[in-house]
Amino acid sequence: MKLLAVMVMSPILLASTCAHANQAAGGSDAASQRITISRGGSQPSGKGPTEYFSGSVRIDPLFPAKAPAHASGGRVTFEPGARTAWHSHPLGQILIVTSGAGWIQQWGGRKDEIREGDVVRIPPGQKHWHGATATTSMTHIAIQEENGKAVEWMEKVSDEQDRK
């Protein structure tokens, strides 16, 4: 039984040894790429544009889409009562709530509360909005894939829609 285990492990060890030798020689594209660190605060914060947001919103870019990947991400902070306009994402979006409490609503659906630690998956093309509650700020990390366009902005959410 031990001999069989050595025979099974031997190809794995051989492959690992070859991969390390290939990396040392710089022979693979993956091996020639380096890990990068984008320091927090190295990119300027911006205000959420008034045509797409209501209330006070700060956007901190985290990472742009960089080939071969297509995902980009940012940290968005909504002051109490602030929210997005209705919008959709051609390839969907993931929100990770990092602090506070807020709301999310899909078109034709009920408004759901979201809180710190929640992860929200928004399907491709789903019309929705999200933002802070009336009394509490909310920050989330937004990650979306891009296919030439990451978001399709629509009309603003009315105060009446927000109250429902």
Backbone as JSON Lines, residues from 0, in Angstrom:
{"i":0,"aa":"M","n":[0.82,-1.18,0.0],"ca":[0.0,0.0,0.0],"c":[0.86,1.25,0.0]}
{"i":1,"aa":"K","n":[1.97,1.24,0.74],"ca":[2.85,2.4,0.78],"c":[3.49,2.65,-0.58]}
{"i":2,"aa":"L","n":[3.83,1.6,-1.28],"ca":[4.44,1.74,-2.6],"c":[3.46,2.42,-3.55]}
{"i":3,"aa":"L","n":[2.19,2.06,-3.49],"ca":[1.18,2.67,-4.34],"c":[1.06,4.16,-4.04]}
{"i":4,"aa":"A","n":[1.09,4.54,-2.79],"ca":[1.0,5.95,-2.41],"c":[2.18,6.73,-2.96]}
{"i":5,"aa":"V","n":[3.36,6.16,-2.94],"ca":[4.54,6.83,-3.49],"c":[4.4,7.01,-4.99]}
{"i":6,"aa":"M","n":[3.85,6.03,-5.66],"ca":[3.67,6.12,-7.12],"c":[2.64,7.19,-7.47]}
{"i":7,"aa":"V","n":[1.59,7.34,-6.66],"ca":[0.58,8.36,-6.91],"c":[1.13,9.74,-6.61]}
{"i":8,"aa":"M","n":[1.9,9.88,-5.57],"ca":[2.46,11.17,-5.19],"c":[3.57,11.61,-6.13]}
{"i":9,"aa":"S","n":[4.29,10.68,-6.69],"ca":[5.43,11.01,-7.51],"c":[5.1,11.95,-8.67]}
{"i":10,"aa":"P","n":[4.02,11.73,-9.46],"ca":[3.7,12.68,-10.54],"c":[3.34,14.06,-10.01]}
{"i":11,"aa":"I","n":[2.7,14.11,-8.84],"ca":[2.34,15.41,-8.26],"c":[3.61,16.16,-7.88]}
{"i":12,"aa":"L","n":[4.55,15.48,-7.24],"ca":[5.81,16.13,-6.86],"c":[6.57,16.57,-8.11]}
{"i":13,"aa":"L","n":[6.56,15.73,-9.14],"ca":[7.24,16.08,-10.39],"c":[6.63,17.33,-11.01]}
{"i":14,"aa":"A","n":[5.29,17.39,-11.06],"ca":[4.62,18.56,-11.63],"c":[4.94,19.81,-10.83]}
{"i":15,"aa":"S","n":[4.96,19.69,-9.5],"ca":[5.27,20.83,-8.64],"c":[6.7,21.31,-8.87]}
{"i":16,"aa":"T","n":[7.62,20.38,-8.99],"ca":[9.02,20.74,-9.24],"c":[9.17,21.44,-10.58]}
{"i":17,"aa":"C","n":[8.48,20.94,-11.6],"ca":[8.53,21.56,-12.94],"c":[7.93,22.97,-12.9]}
{"i":18,"aa":"A","n":[6.83,23.15,-12.17],"ca":[6.2,24.47,-12.08],"c":[7.14,25.46,-11.42]}
{"i":19,"aa":"H","n":[7.82,25.04,-10.34],"ca":[8.76,25.95,-9.67],"c":[9.93,26.29,-10.58]}
{"i":20,"aa":"A","n":[10.42,25.33,-11.33],"ca":[11.52,25.59,-12.27],"c":[11.08,26.54,-13.37]}
{"i":21,"aa":"N","n":[9.85,26.38,-13.85],"ca":[9.31,27.24,-14.89],"c":[9.17,28.67,-14.38]}
{"i":22,"aa":"Q","n":[8.69,28.82,-13.13],"ca":[8.56,30.15,-12.54],"c":[9.92,30.81,-12.38]}
{"i":23,"aa":"A","n":[10.89,30.06,-11.94],"ca":[12.24,30.62,-11.75],"c":[12.82,31.09,-13.08]}
{"i":24,"aa":"A","n":[12.47,30.4,-14.16],"ca":[12.97,30.78,-15.49],"c":[12.13,31.88,-16.12]}
{"i":25,"aa":"G","n":[11.01,32.25,-15.47],"ca":[10.14,33.29,-16.02],"c":[9.37,32.81,-17.23]}
{"i":26,"aa":"G","n":[9.07,31.51,-17.27],"ca":[8.49,30.93,-18.46],"c":[6.98,30.98,-18.56]}
{"i":27,"aa":"S","n":[6.26,31.46,-17.57],"ca":[4.81,31.46,-17.65],"c":[4.28,32.86,-17.42]}
{"i":28,"aa":"D","n":[3.2,33.23,-18.14],"ca":[2.6,34.55,-17.96],"c":[2.14,34.76,-16.52]}
{"i":29,"aa":"A","n":[1.5,33.74,-15.96],"ca":[1.01,33.86,-14.58],"c":[2.18,34.06,-13.62]}
{"i":30,"aa":"A","n":[3.29,33.37,-13.87],"ca":[4.44,33.49,-12.97],"c":[5.11,34.85,-13.09]}
{"i":31,"aa":"S","n":[5.0,35.5,-14.25],"ca":[5.66,36.78,-14.43],"c":[4.83,37.94,-13.88]}
{"i":32,"aa":"Q","n":[3.57,37.71,-13.55],"ca":[2.75,38.76,-12.97],"c":[3.07,38.88,-11.49]}
{"i":33,"aa":"R","n":[2.95,40.05,-10.96],"ca":[3.26,40.31,-9.55],"c":[2.0,40.7,-8.8]}
{"i":34,"aa":"I","n":[1.97,40.37,-7.53],"ca":[0.91,40.83,-6.65],"c":[1.07,42.34,-6.49]}
{"i":35,"aa":"T","n":[-0.03,43.07,-6.55],"ca":[0.02,44.51,-6.34],"c":[-0.85,44.86,-5.13]}
{"i":36,"aa":"I","n":[-0.47,45.92,-4.48],"ca":[-1.23,46.43,-3.34],"c":[-1.61,47.87,-3.66]}
{"i":37,"aa":"S","n":[-2.91,48.15,-3.64],"ca":[-3.39,49.52,-3.78],"c":[-3.66,50.02,-2.38]}
{"i":38,"aa":"R","n":[-2.9,50.98,-1.94],"ca":[-3.01,51.49,-0.57],"c":[-4.32,52.25,-0.38]}
{"i":39,"aa":"G","n":[-4.96,52.0,0.76],"ca":[-6.16,52.74,1.1],"c":[-5.87,54.24,1.1]}
{"i":40,"aa":"G","n":[-6.75,54.99,0.5],"ca":[-6.57,56.44,0.43],"c":[-5.67,56.89,-0.71]}
{"i":41,"aa":"S","n":[-5.18,55.96,-1.52],"ca":[-4.29,56.35,-2.62],"c":[-5.05,56.9,-3.81]}
{"i":42,"aa":"Q","n":[-6.36,56.69,-3.83],"ca":[-7.2,57.25,-4.88],"c":[-8.16,58.24,-4.24]}
{"i":43,"aa":"P","n":[-8.39,59.36,-4.87],"ca":[-9.24,60.37,-4.25],"c":[-10.7,59.94,-4.15]}
{"i":44,"aa":"S","n":[-11.33,60.33,-3.04],"ca":[-12.77,60.12,-2.86],"c":[-13.5,61.11,-3.75]}
{"i":45,"aa":"G","n":[-14.72,60.76,-4.07],"ca":[-15.55,61.67,-4.86],"c":[-16.96,61.7,-4.31]}
{"i":46,"aa":"K","n":[-17.67,62.77,-4.62],"ca":[-19.07,62.87,-4.23],"c":[-19.92,62.13,-5.27]}
{"i":47,"aa":"G","n":[-20.96,61.47,-4.78],"ca":[-21.89,60.82,-5.7],"c":[-22.57,61.89,-6.54]}
{"i":48,"aa":"P","n":[-22.51,61.79,-7.88],"ca":[-23.11,62.8,-8.74],"c":[-24.61,62.96,-8.48]}
{"i":49,"aa":"T","n":[-25.08,64.2,-8.42],"ca":[-26.48,64.47,-8.09],"c":[-27.46,63.89,-9.11]}
{"i":50,"aa":"E","n":[-27.01,63.63,-10.34],"ca":[-27.93,63.04,-11.31],"c":[-28.18,61.55,-11.04]}
{"i":51,"aa":"Y","n":[-27.33,60.91,-10.22],"ca":[-27.47,59.48,-9.92],"c":[-27.75,59.19,-8.45]}
{"i":52,"aa":"F","n":[-27.59,60.19,-7.58],"ca":[-27.76,59.99,-6.14],"c":[-28.58,61.12,-5.54]}
{"i":53,"aa":"S","n":[-29.33,60.8,-4.48],"ca":[-30.04,61.8,-3.69],"c":[-29.39,61.83,-2.32]}
{"i":54,"aa":"G","n":[-29.14,63.03,-1.79],"ca":[-28.5,63.15,-0.49],"c":[-26.99,63.12,-0.62]}
{"i":55,"aa":"S","n":[-26.33,62.99,0.52],"ca":[-24.88,63.04,0.58],"c":[-24.28,61.64,0.46]}
{"i":56,"aa":"V","n":[-23.5,61.43,-0.61],"ca":[-22.91,60.13,-0.89],"c":[-21.44,60.33,-1.23]}
{"i":57,"aa":"R","n":[-20.57,59.5,-0.63],"ca":[-19.14,59.54,-0.95],"c":[-18.75,58.21,-1.6]}
{"i":58,"aa":"I","n":[-17.97,58.31,-2.68],"ca":[-17.52,57.12,-3.39],"c":[-15.99,57.06,-3.3]}
{"i":59,"aa":"D","n":[-15.5,55.94,-2.81],"ca":[-14.05,55.69,-2.74],"c":[-13.73,54.55,-3.7]}
{"i":60,"aa":"P","n":[-13.06,54.85,-4.82],"ca":[-12.71,53.77,-5.74],"c":[-11.76,52.79,-5.06]}
{"i":61,"aa":"L","n":[-11.99,51.51,-5.25],"ca":[-11.11,50.49,-4.68],"c":[-10.24,49.85,-5.77]}
{"i":62,"aa":"F","n":[-10.87,49.42,-6.86],"ca":[-10.09,48.83,-7.95],"c":[-10.87,48.91,-9.26]}
{"i":63,"aa":"P","n":[-10.17,49.25,-10.34],"ca":[-10.81,49.27,-11.66],"c":[-10.78,47.87,-12.27]}
{"i":64,"aa":"A","n":[-11.57,47.65,-13.3],"ca":[-11.49,46.4,-14.04],"c":[-10.13,46.38,-14.74]}
{"i":65,"aa":"K","n":[-9.42,45.26,-14.63],"ca":[-8.09,45.14,-15.21],"c":[-8.0,43.77,-15.89]}
{"i":66,"aa":"A","n":[-7.8,43.78,-17.19],"ca":[-7.74,42.54,-17.97],"c":[-6.73,41.58,-17.36]}
{"i":67,"aa":"P","n":[-7.01,40.31,-17.35],"ca":[-8.12,39.66,-18.03],"c":[-9.42,39.67,-17.23]}
{"i":68,"aa":"A","n":[-9.4,40.15,-15.99],"ca":[-10.62,40.23,-15.18],"c":[-11.49,41.38,-15.67]}
{"i":69,"aa":"H","n":[-12.77,41.33,-15.32],"ca":[-13.71,42.37,-15.73],"c":[-14.43,43.01,-14.55]}
{"i":70,"aa":"A","n":[-13.99,42.72,-13.32],"ca":[-14.67,43.23,-12.13],"c":[-14.02,44.52,-11.65]}
{"i":71,"aa":"S","n":[-14.87,45.43,-11.18],"ca":[-14.39,46.65,-10.55],"c":[-15.1,46.77,-9.21]}
{"i":72,"aa":"G","n":[-14.53,47.6,-8.32],"ca":[-15.16,47.74,-7.01],"c":[-14.91,49.09,-6.4]}
{"i":73,"aa":"G","n":[-15.83,49.47,-5.52],"ca":[-15.7,50.73,-4.8],"c":[-16.43,50.66,-3.48]}
{"i":74,"aa":"R","n":[-16.05,51.55,-2.58],"ca":[-16.73,51.67,-1.29],"c":[-17.62,52.9,-1.38]}
{"i":75,"aa":"V","n":[-18.89,52.73,-1.05],"ca":[-19.86,53.82,-1.15],"c":[-20.46,54.05,0.22]}
{"i":76,"aa":"T","n":[-20.41,55.31,0.68],"ca":[-20.96,55.68,1.97],"c":[-22.14,56.62,1.75]}
{"i":77,"aa":"F","n":[-23.28,56.22,2.28],"ca":[-24.52,57.0,2.19],"c":[-24.8,57.61,3.56]}
{"i":78,"aa":"E","n":[-24.92,58.91,3.63],"ca":[-25.34,59.55,4.87],"c":[-26.83,59.26,5.07]}
{"i":79,"aa":"P","n":[-27.38,59.44,6.31],"ca":[-28.79,59.14,6.52],"c":[-29.69,59.77,5.46]}
{"i":80,"aa":"G","n":[-30.58,58.94,4.91],"ca":[-31.53,59.39,3.9],"c":[-31.0,59.41,2.47]}
{"i":81,"aa":"A","n":[-29.72,59.23,2.27],"ca":[-29.16,59.25,0.92],"c":[-29.41,57.93,0.21]}
{"i":82,"aa":"R","n":[-29.51,57.98,-1.12],"ca":[-29.8,56.77,-1.9],"c":[-29.38,56.94,-3.35]}
{"i":83,"aa":"T","n":[-29.35,55.82,-4.05],"ca":[-29.07,55.86,-5.49],"c":[-30.36,56.17,-6.24]}
{"i":84,"aa":"A","n":[-30.22,56.45,-7.52],"ca":[-31.36,56.46,-8.43],"c":[-31.64,55.0,-8.8]}
{"i":85,"aa":"W","n":[-32.76,54.76,-9.45],"ca":[-33.01,53.43,-10.0],"c":[-31.9,53.14,-11.01]}
{"i":86,"aa":"H","n":[-31.42,51.91,-11.02],"ca":[-30.38,51.54,-11.97],"c":[-30.3,50.03,-12.1]}
{"i":87,"aa":"S","n":[-29.53,49.58,-13.07],"ca":[-29.29,48.14,-13.24],"c":[-27.83,47.95,-13.65]}
{"i":88,"aa":"H","n":[-27.39,46.72,-13.56],"ca":[-26.02,46.36,-13.95],"c":[-26.12,45.23,-14.98]}
{"i":89,"aa":"P","n":[-25.58,45.44,-16.18],"ca":[-25.7,44.43,-17.23],"c":[-25.23,43.04,-16.81]}
{"i":90,"aa":"L","n":[-24.21,42.96,-15.96],"ca":[-23.68,41.67,-15.52],"c":[-23.91,41.42,-14.03]}
{"i":91,"aa":"G","n":[-24.78,42.2,-13.41],"ca":[-25.1,42.03,-12.0],"c":[-24.15,42.79,-11.08]}
{"i":92,"aa":"Q","n":[-24.41,42.68,-9.79],"ca":[-23.62,43.4,-8.79],"c":[-23.68,42.63,-7.47]}
{"i":93,"aa":"I","n":[-22.63,42.78,-6.69],"ca":[-22.59,42.25,-5.32],"c":[-22.33,43.43,-4.39]}
{"i":94,"aa":"L","n":[-23.13,43.54,-3.35],"ca":[-22.94,44.56,-2.31],"c":[-22.56,43.85,-1.02]}
{"i":95,"aa":"I","n":[-21.53,44.34,-0.35],"ca":[-21.14,43.83,0.96],"c":[-21.27,45.0,1.94]}
{"i":96,"aa":"V","n":[-22.26,44.93,2.81],"ca":[-22.51,46.02,3.74],"c":[-21.46,45.95,4.84]}
{"i":97,"aa":"T","n":[-20.67,47.04,4.98],"ca":[-19.57,47.05,5.95],"c":[-19.89,47.84,7.21]}
{"i":98,"aa":"S","n":[-20.89,48.71,7.16],"ca":[-21.31,49.41,8.38],"c":[-22.69,50.01,8.18]}
{"i":99,"aa":"G","n":[-23.37,50.2,9.31],"ca":[-24.66,50.88,9.29],"c":[-25.82,50.01,8.85]}
{"i":100,"aa":"A","n":[-26.88,50.7,8.42],"ca":[-28.1,50.04,7.97],"c":[-28.66,50.8,6.79]}
{"i":101,"aa":"G","n":[-29.29,50.07,5.9],"ca":[-29.83,50.7,4.71],"c":[-30.99,49.92,4.14]}
{"i":102,"aa":"W","n":[-31.34,50.3,2.92],"ca":[-32.45,49.69,2.2],"c":[-31.99,49.27,0.81]}
{"i":103,"aa":"I","n":[-32.65,48.25,0.29],"ca":[-32.52,47.88,-1.12],"c":[-33.9,47.48,-1.6]}
{"i":104,"aa":"Q","n":[-34.2,47.84,-2.84],"ca":[-35.5,47.49,-3.41],"c":[-35.33,47.21,-4.89]}
{"i":105,"aa":"Q","n":[-35.92,46.1,-5.34],"ca":[-35.95,45.84,-6.77],"c":[-37.28,46.35,-7.31]}
{"i":106,"aa":"W","n":[-37.3,46.68,-8.58],"ca":[-38.49,47.22,-9.22],"c":[-39.66,46.26,-9.03]}
{"i":107,"aa":"G","n":[-40.76,46.78,-8.5],"ca":[-41.95,45.97,-8.3],"c":[-41.91,45.12,-7.04]}
{"i":108,"aa":"G","n":[-40.84,45.19,-6.27],"ca":[-40.71,44.39,-5.06],"c":[-40.8,45.23,-3.81]}
{"i":109,"aa":"R","n":[-40.71,44.57,-2.67],"ca":[-40.76,45.3,-1.41],"c":[-39.36,45.81,-1.05]}
{"i":110,"aa":"K","n":[-39.3,46.81,-0.21],"ca":[-38.05,47.37,0.28],"c":[-37.54,46.49,1.41]}
{"i":111,"aa":"D","n":[-36.28,46.04,1.31],"ca":[-35.68,45.17,2.32],"c":[-34.56,45.9,3.05]}
{"i":112,"aa":"E","n":[-34.49,45.69,4.36],"ca":[-33.41,46.27,5.15],"c":[-32.13,45.47,4.95]}
{"i":113,"aa":"I","n":[-31.01,46.17,4.87],"ca":[-29.7,45.54,4.82],"c":[-28.84,46.13,5.93]}
{"i":114,"aa":"R","n":[-28.02,45.28,6.53],"ca":[-27.2,45.69,7.68],"c":[-25.78,45.19,7.53]}
{"i":115,"aa":"E","n":[-24.9,45.73,8.38],"ca":[-23.49,45.33,8.4],"c":[-23.36,43.8,8.37]}
{"i":116,"aa":"G","n":[-22.51,43.33,7.48],"ca":[-22.27,41.9,7.33],"c":[-23.12,41.24,6.26]}
{"i":117,"aa":"D","n":[-24.19,41.9,5.82],"ca":[-25.03,41.32,4.76],"c":[-24.32,41.37,3.42]}
{"i":118,"aa":"V","n":[-24.56,40.34,2.62],"ca":[-24.06,40.29,1.24],"c":[-25.29,40.21,0.34]}
{"i":119,"aa":"V","n":[-25.38,41.13,-0.6],"ca":[-26.53,41.22,-1.48],"c":[-26.08,40.93,-2.91]}
{"i":120,"aa":"R","n":[-26.73,39.97,-3.56],"ca":[-26.46,39.66,-4.96],"c":[-27.6,40.2,-5.8]}
{"i":121,"aa":"I","n":[-27.27,41.06,-6.75],"ca":[-28.27,41.66,-7.63],"c":[-28.09,41.04,-9.01]}
{"i":122,"aa":"P","n":[-29.12,40.39,-9.53],"ca":[-28.98,39.71,-10.83],"c":[-28.74,40.68,-11.98]}
{"i":123,"aa":"P","n":[-28.16,40.2,-13.06],"ca":[-27.95,41.04,-14.24],"c":[-29.26,41.66,-14.72]}
{"i":124,"aa":"G","n":[-29.2,42.96,-15.03],"ca":[-30.35,43.66,-15.6],"c":[-31.47,43.99,-14.63]}
{"i":125,"aa":"Q","n":[-31.36,43.65,-13.35],"ca":[-32.43,43.89,-12.38],"c":[-32.46,45.36,-11.96]}
{"i":126,"aa":"K","n":[-33.56,46.04,-12.26],"ca":[-33.73,47.44,-11.87],"c":[-33.91,47.5,-10.36]}
{"i":127,"aa":"H","n":[-33.1,48.36,-9.7],"ca":[-33.11,48.43,-8.24],"c":[-32.54,49.77,-7.76]}
{"i":128,"aa":"W","n":[-32.64,50.0,-6.46],"ca":[-31.96,51.12,-5.81],"c":[-31.52,50.65,-4.43]}
{"i":129,"aa":"H","n":[-30.57,51.38,-3.83],"ca":[-30.14,51.1,-2.47],"c":[-29.62,52.38,-1.84]}
{"i":130,"aa":"G","n":[-29.65,52.41,-0.51],"ca":[-29.19,53.59,0.21],"c":[-29.36,53.41,1.71]}
{"i":131,"aa":"A","n":[-29.1,54.48,2.44],"ca":[-29.16,54.47,3.91],"c":[-30.6,54.59,4.4]}
{"i":132,"aa":"T","n":[-30.81,54.21,5.66],"ca":[-32.11,54.48,6.27],"c":[-32.2,55.98,6.55]}
{"i":133,"aa":"A","n":[-33.35,56.43,6.98],"ca":[-33.54,57.86,7.25],"c":[-32.7,58.34,8.43]}
{"i":134,"aa":"T","n":[-32.31,57.44,9.33],"ca":[-31.62,57.86,10.55],"c":[-30.2,57.32,10.7]}
{"i":135,"aa":"T","n":[-29.79,56.4,9.84],"ca":[-28.49,55.75,9.99],"c":[-27.73,55.76,8.67]}
{"i":136,"aa":"S","n":[-26.44,56.06,8.73],"ca":[-25.62,55.99,7.51],"c":[-25.37,54.52,7.18]}
{"i":137,"aa":"M","n":[-24.93,54.26,5.96],"ca":[-24.65,52.9,5.52],"c":[-23.49,52.95,4.53]}
{"i":138,"aa":"T","n":[-22.54,52.04,4.72],"ca":[-21.42,51.9,3.79],"c":[-21.43,50.48,3.25]}
{"i":139,"aa":"H","n":[-21.22,50.37,1.95],"ca":[-21.08,49.05,1.35],"c":[-19.95,49.06,0.33]}
{"i":140,"aa":"I","n":[-19.42,47.89,0.09],"ca":[-18.48,47.69,-1.01],"c":[-19.32,47.15,-2.17]}
{"i":141,"aa":"A","n":[-19.2,47.78,-3.32],"ca":[-19.95,47.37,-4.51],"c":[-18.96,46.77,-5.5]}
{"i":142,"aa":"I","n":[-19.26,45.56,-5.96],"ca":[-18.43,44.88,-6.95],"c":[-19.32,44.53,-8.13]}
{"i":143,"aa":"Q","n":[-18.89,44.92,-9.31],"ca":[-19.65,44.62,-10.51],"c":[-18.7,44.27,-11.64]}
{"i":144,"aa":"E","n":[-19.17,43.38,-12.51],"ca":[-18.4,43.06,-13.69],"c":[-18.77,44.04,-14.78]}
{"i":145,"aa":"E","n":[-17.8,44.33,-15.6],"ca":[-18.02,45.28,-16.68],"c":[-17.91,44.58,-18.03]}
{"i":146,"aa":"N","n":[-18.78,44.97,-18.92],"ca":[-18.74,44.48,-20.29],"c":[-18.88,45.7,-21.19]}
{"i":147,"aa":"G","n":[-17.94,46.62,-21.04],"ca":[-18.05,47.9,-21.72],"c":[-18.83,48.93,-20.91]}
{"i":148,"aa":"K","n":[-19.72,48.44,-20.05],"ca":[-20.54,49.33,-19.22],"c":[-20.89,48.59,-17.93]}
{"i":149,"aa":"A","n":[-20.71,49.25,-16.79],"ca":[-20.96,48.6,-15.5],"c":[-22.35,48.89,-14.95]}
{"i":150,"aa":"V","n":[-22.94,50.02,-15.37],"ca":[-24.23,50.42,-14.79],"c":[-25.06,51.18,-15.83]}
{"i":151,"aa":"E","n":[-26.37,50.99,-15.74],"ca":[-27.33,51.73,-16.55],"c":[-28.19,52.54,-15.6]}
{"i":152,"aa":"W","n":[-28.0,53.87,-15.58],"ca":[-28.74,54.73,-14.66],"c":[-30.1,55.06,-15.23]}
{"i":153,"aa":"M","n":[-31.09,55.2,-14.35],"ca":[-32.48,55.49,-14.73],"c":[-32.98,56.65,-13.87]}
{"i":154,"aa":"E","n":[-34.3,56.76,-13.73],"ca":[-34.89,57.87,-13.0],"c":[-34.58,57.79,-11.51]}
{"i":155,"aa":"K","n":[-34.68,58.95,-10.86],"ca":[-34.46,58.99,-9.41],"c":[-35.62,58.33,-8.68]}
{"i":156,"aa":"V","n":[-35.31,57.81,-7.5],"ca":[-36.31,57.24,-6.62],"c":[-37.05,58.4,-5.97]}
{"i":157,"aa":"S","n":[-38.38,58.38,-6.04],"ca":[-39.15,59.46,-5.43],"c":[-39.2,59.28,-3.92]}
{"i":158,"aa":"D","n":[-39.49,60.36,-3.2],"ca":[-39.62,60.27,-1.74],"c":[-40.75,59.3,-1.39]}
{"i":159,"aa":"E","n":[-41.82,59.29,-2.17],"ca":[-42.93,58.37,-1.92],"c":[-42.48,56.92,-2.08]}
{"i":160,"aa":"Q","n":[-41.69,56.62,-3.12],"ca":[-41.17,55.26,-3.31],"c":[-40.26,54.88,-2.14]}
{"i":161,"aa":"D","n":[-39.46,55.81,-1.66],"ca":[-38.54,55.54,-0.56],"c":[-39.29,55.23,0.73]}
{"i":162,"aa":"R","n":[-40.44,55.88,0.94],"ca":[-41.2,55.69,2.18],"c":[-41.93,54.34,2.22]}
{"i":163,"aa":"K","n":[-42.15,53.71,1.08],"ca":[-42.9,52.43,1.05],"c":[-42.12,51.3,1.63]}
